[in-house]
């Protein structure tokens, strides 16, 4: 088997490049961060439910989805909103990412269950 | 004319390289970030809570706080350095999807606890990073 580090790293390359190519930028529009986090959570929810092998899960789950979505950018943007006199938008951003991502995970599970 | 042509051929590959360079930097950062997150998760296996993801998210947020506030306060690092570290490495090191899937798999009270610790320590880490950036700037 190929080393897990190599598999996760290869997925990470694809995840980071995809996020960049889709126009997500640190300290820019919070809705872009929300979009990658929700889409990536949907994919990971589907992947952990799908009958794929351990290697594929390391590449596409831990590597790709893990790198495509981001917590640090989300945290930075939320703190910045709170500090620039928009605490309400900061709270909404924190809540919408959470509800959106958890809902997307559930949807990913359901889609794969429905297909199986 | 001969000189012009040689300048053109010299400029051609240079332009291509400049366009490719950001992608290479992000690719390297993405590889190292994801691989290191996996290593942290292996070193800190999930117990009551998924500690590995929490550690990666808090450490990565702290480092992003340092990086971005350093940009505002001092601006010593180049835009390229910030691209490879921020967009490549830290955004790939930290993860929202794994956090969401792990949270969804926990018992309700533990799920709430996982969200609270990731959010509280993650946001605090951004502020801690800024404090460090201020001190070193």
XYZ file of C-alpha atoms in Angstrom:
253
model
C 0.000 0.000 0.000
C 1.130 3.551 -0.763
C 2.061 5.464 2.395
C -0.928 7.238 4.035
C 1.088 10.476 4.168
C 1.520 10.423 0.394
C -2.176 9.644 -0.197
C -3.403 12.400 2.136
C -0.832 14.852 0.754
C -1.865 14.160 -2.853
C -5.503 14.792 -1.943
C -4.413 17.939 -0.103
C -2.773 19.296 -3.269
C -6.039 18.829 -5.192
C -8.115 20.304 -2.376
C -5.948 23.412 -1.930
C -5.728 24.061 -5.686
C -9.489 23.564 -6.176
C -10.260 25.992 -3.360
C -7.890 28.551 -4.896
C -9.168 28.044 -8.450
C -12.765 28.542 -7.301
C -11.749 31.995 -6.115
C -11.784 31.493 -2.344
C -9.459 34.072 -0.764
C -8.489 34.566 2.855
C -9.963 37.740 4.351
C -12.333 38.295 1.431
C -16.012 37.324 1.058
C -17.328 35.127 3.877
C -19.880 33.549 1.521
C -16.993 31.982 -0.470
C -15.664 30.329 2.683
C -19.201 29.193 3.539
C -19.558 27.703 0.038
C -16.350 25.607 0.187
C -17.161 24.461 3.733
C -20.694 23.343 2.856
C -19.737 21.666 -0.449
C -16.732 19.925 1.144
C -18.835 18.727 4.086
C -21.443 17.285 1.709
C -18.708 15.392 -0.173
C -17.091 14.109 3.027
C -20.480 13.031 4.411
C -21.070 11.073 1.203
C -17.532 9.601 1.155
C -17.583 8.265 4.733
C -20.911 6.523 3.970
C -19.889 5.149 0.560
C -18.298 1.686 0.338
C -14.904 2.941 -0.860
C -11.547 1.565 0.249
C -9.288 3.009 2.952
C -6.860 4.431 0.374
C -9.602 6.283 -1.511
C -10.924 7.685 1.770
C -7.442 8.981 2.667
C -7.024 10.682 -0.735
C -10.513 12.128 -1.237
C -11.775 12.382 2.344
C -8.878 13.286 4.657
C -6.808 14.814 1.849
C -9.155 16.508 -0.607
C -12.218 17.408 1.506
C -10.052 18.211 4.545
C -7.888 20.645 2.576
C -10.701 22.040 0.400
C -12.603 23.182 3.494
C -10.963 25.486 5.999
C -11.444 26.317 9.655
C -8.689 28.919 10.026
C -10.026 31.251 7.308
C -13.551 30.867 8.725
C -12.299 31.747 12.240
C -10.307 34.744 10.990
C -13.222 36.167 8.996
C -15.659 35.666 11.878
C -13.364 37.436 14.374
C -12.805 40.280 11.905
C -16.581 40.775 11.477
C -17.018 40.904 15.256
C -14.227 43.461 15.588
C -15.353 45.735 12.773
C -18.589 46.520 14.590
C -20.661 43.739 13.075
C -21.103 41.252 15.931
C -24.490 40.213 14.579
C -23.014 39.238 11.191
C -20.194 37.430 13.003
C -22.702 35.365 14.991
C -24.731 34.645 11.849
C -21.568 33.589 9.981
C -20.566 31.218 12.808
C -24.073 29.720 12.957
C -24.632 29.427 9.196
C -21.312 27.606 8.646
C -22.200 25.138 11.404
C -25.810 24.511 10.363
C -24.884 24.464 6.666
C -22.000 22.011 7.119
C -23.919 19.678 9.469
C -26.914 19.730 7.138
C -24.637 18.999 4.185
C -23.064 16.033 6.021
C -26.554 14.632 6.652
C -27.509 15.182 3.023
C -24.323 13.397 1.891
C -25.231 10.393 4.066
C -28.792 10.348 2.689
C -27.717 10.594 -0.946
C -25.318 7.638 -0.639
C -27.857 5.623 1.374
C -30.467 6.334 -1.301
C -28.125 5.184 -4.078
C -27.099 2.003 -2.237
C 15.563 43.268 -34.439
C 17.725 40.357 -33.478
C 17.926 41.757 -29.974
C 14.133 42.165 -29.806
C 13.553 38.554 -30.710
C 15.997 37.258 -28.103
C 14.219 39.386 -25.490
C 10.894 37.873 -26.550
C 12.122 34.330 -26.215
C 13.635 35.176 -22.854
C 10.364 36.800 -21.736
C 8.131 33.913 -22.877
C 9.132 31.185 -20.416
C 9.487 33.783 -17.633
C 5.815 34.764 -18.004
C 4.696 31.144 -18.031
C 6.745 30.476 -14.906
C 5.254 33.464 -13.102
C 1.753 32.226 -13.872
C 2.515 28.684 -12.733
C 4.402 29.690 -9.593
C 1.391 30.510 -7.338
C -0.149 27.126 -8.166
C 3.087 25.331 -7.340
C 3.340 27.173 -4.027
C -0.277 26.363 -3.118
C 0.226 22.726 -4.177
C 3.267 22.368 -1.897
C 1.409 24.053 0.979
C -1.643 21.836 0.395
C 0.450 18.670 0.458
C 2.303 19.552 3.654
C -0.811 20.949 5.367
C -3.002 17.895 4.729
C -0.198 15.405 5.500
C 0.634 17.174 8.769
C -3.044 17.261 9.807
C -3.171 13.508 9.235
C -0.015 13.070 11.336
C -1.578 15.122 14.170
C -4.764 12.999 13.983
C -2.676 9.807 14.197
C -0.663 11.181 17.135
C -3.793 12.403 18.959
C -6.458 9.732 18.370
C -10.100 10.626 19.018
C -11.047 9.969 22.643
C -14.107 11.568 24.212
C -13.746 14.221 21.526
C -11.832 14.219 18.193
C -8.716 15.856 19.643
C -6.590 15.722 16.480
C -8.956 17.943 14.461
C -9.300 20.340 17.413
C -5.504 20.623 17.725
C -5.060 21.258 13.980
C -7.860 23.859 13.896
C -6.599 25.768 16.945
C -2.903 25.674 15.962
C -3.721 26.620 12.368
C -5.973 29.509 13.450
C -3.256 30.819 15.755
C -0.705 30.723 12.927
C -3.140 32.412 10.500
C -3.721 35.129 13.107
C 0.029 35.754 13.287
C 0.373 35.671 9.493
C -2.482 38.014 8.587
C -2.016 40.539 11.372
C 1.710 40.580 10.603
C 0.660 41.631 7.093
C -1.319 44.567 8.517
C 1.159 45.536 11.225
C 4.604 45.014 9.716
C 4.338 43.486 6.232
C 7.760 41.834 6.403
C 6.598 38.691 4.633
C 6.046 38.841 0.867
C 2.653 38.253 -0.761
C 4.028 34.965 -2.108
C 5.020 33.769 1.341
C 1.562 34.568 2.656
C 0.016 32.682 -0.285
C 1.976 29.483 0.332
C 1.549 29.581 4.109
C -2.018 30.921 4.321
C -3.875 29.576 1.286
C -1.680 26.531 0.775
C -0.566 25.283 4.156
C -2.859 26.645 6.912
C -6.148 26.426 5.008
C -5.335 22.774 4.230
C -3.997 22.003 7.708
C -7.243 23.192 9.307
C -10.532 21.643 8.227
C -14.225 22.340 8.530
C -15.543 19.202 6.800
C -13.783 16.723 9.125
C -14.924 18.821 12.096
C -18.532 18.673 10.780
C -18.512 14.918 10.064
C -16.954 14.134 13.451
C -19.443 16.423 15.236
C -22.368 14.752 13.439
C -21.155 11.347 14.651
C -21.019 12.302 18.363
C -23.733 11.955 21.013
C -25.725 15.233 21.254
C -24.057 16.615 24.410
C -20.565 15.734 23.133
C -21.398 17.270 19.738
C -22.265 20.553 21.459
C -19.039 20.354 23.497
C -17.013 19.732 20.303
C -18.521 22.773 18.570
C -17.950 24.955 21.642
C -14.272 23.990 22.089
C -13.461 24.332 18.358
C -15.210 27.708 18.097
C -14.023 29.193 21.416
C -10.405 28.035 21.116
C -10.329 28.734 17.352
C -11.509 32.344 17.711
C -9.275 32.880 20.761
C -6.324 31.516 18.772
C -6.872 34.164 16.059
C -6.720 36.866 18.756
C -3.696 35.187 20.362
C -1.978 35.168 16.979
C -2.637 38.869 16.579
C -1.215 39.535 20.040
C 1.981 37.672 19.097
C 2.139 39.549 15.756
C 1.900 42.844 17.683
C 4.701 41.823 20.017
C 7.055 40.756 17.230
C 6.101 43.596 14.840
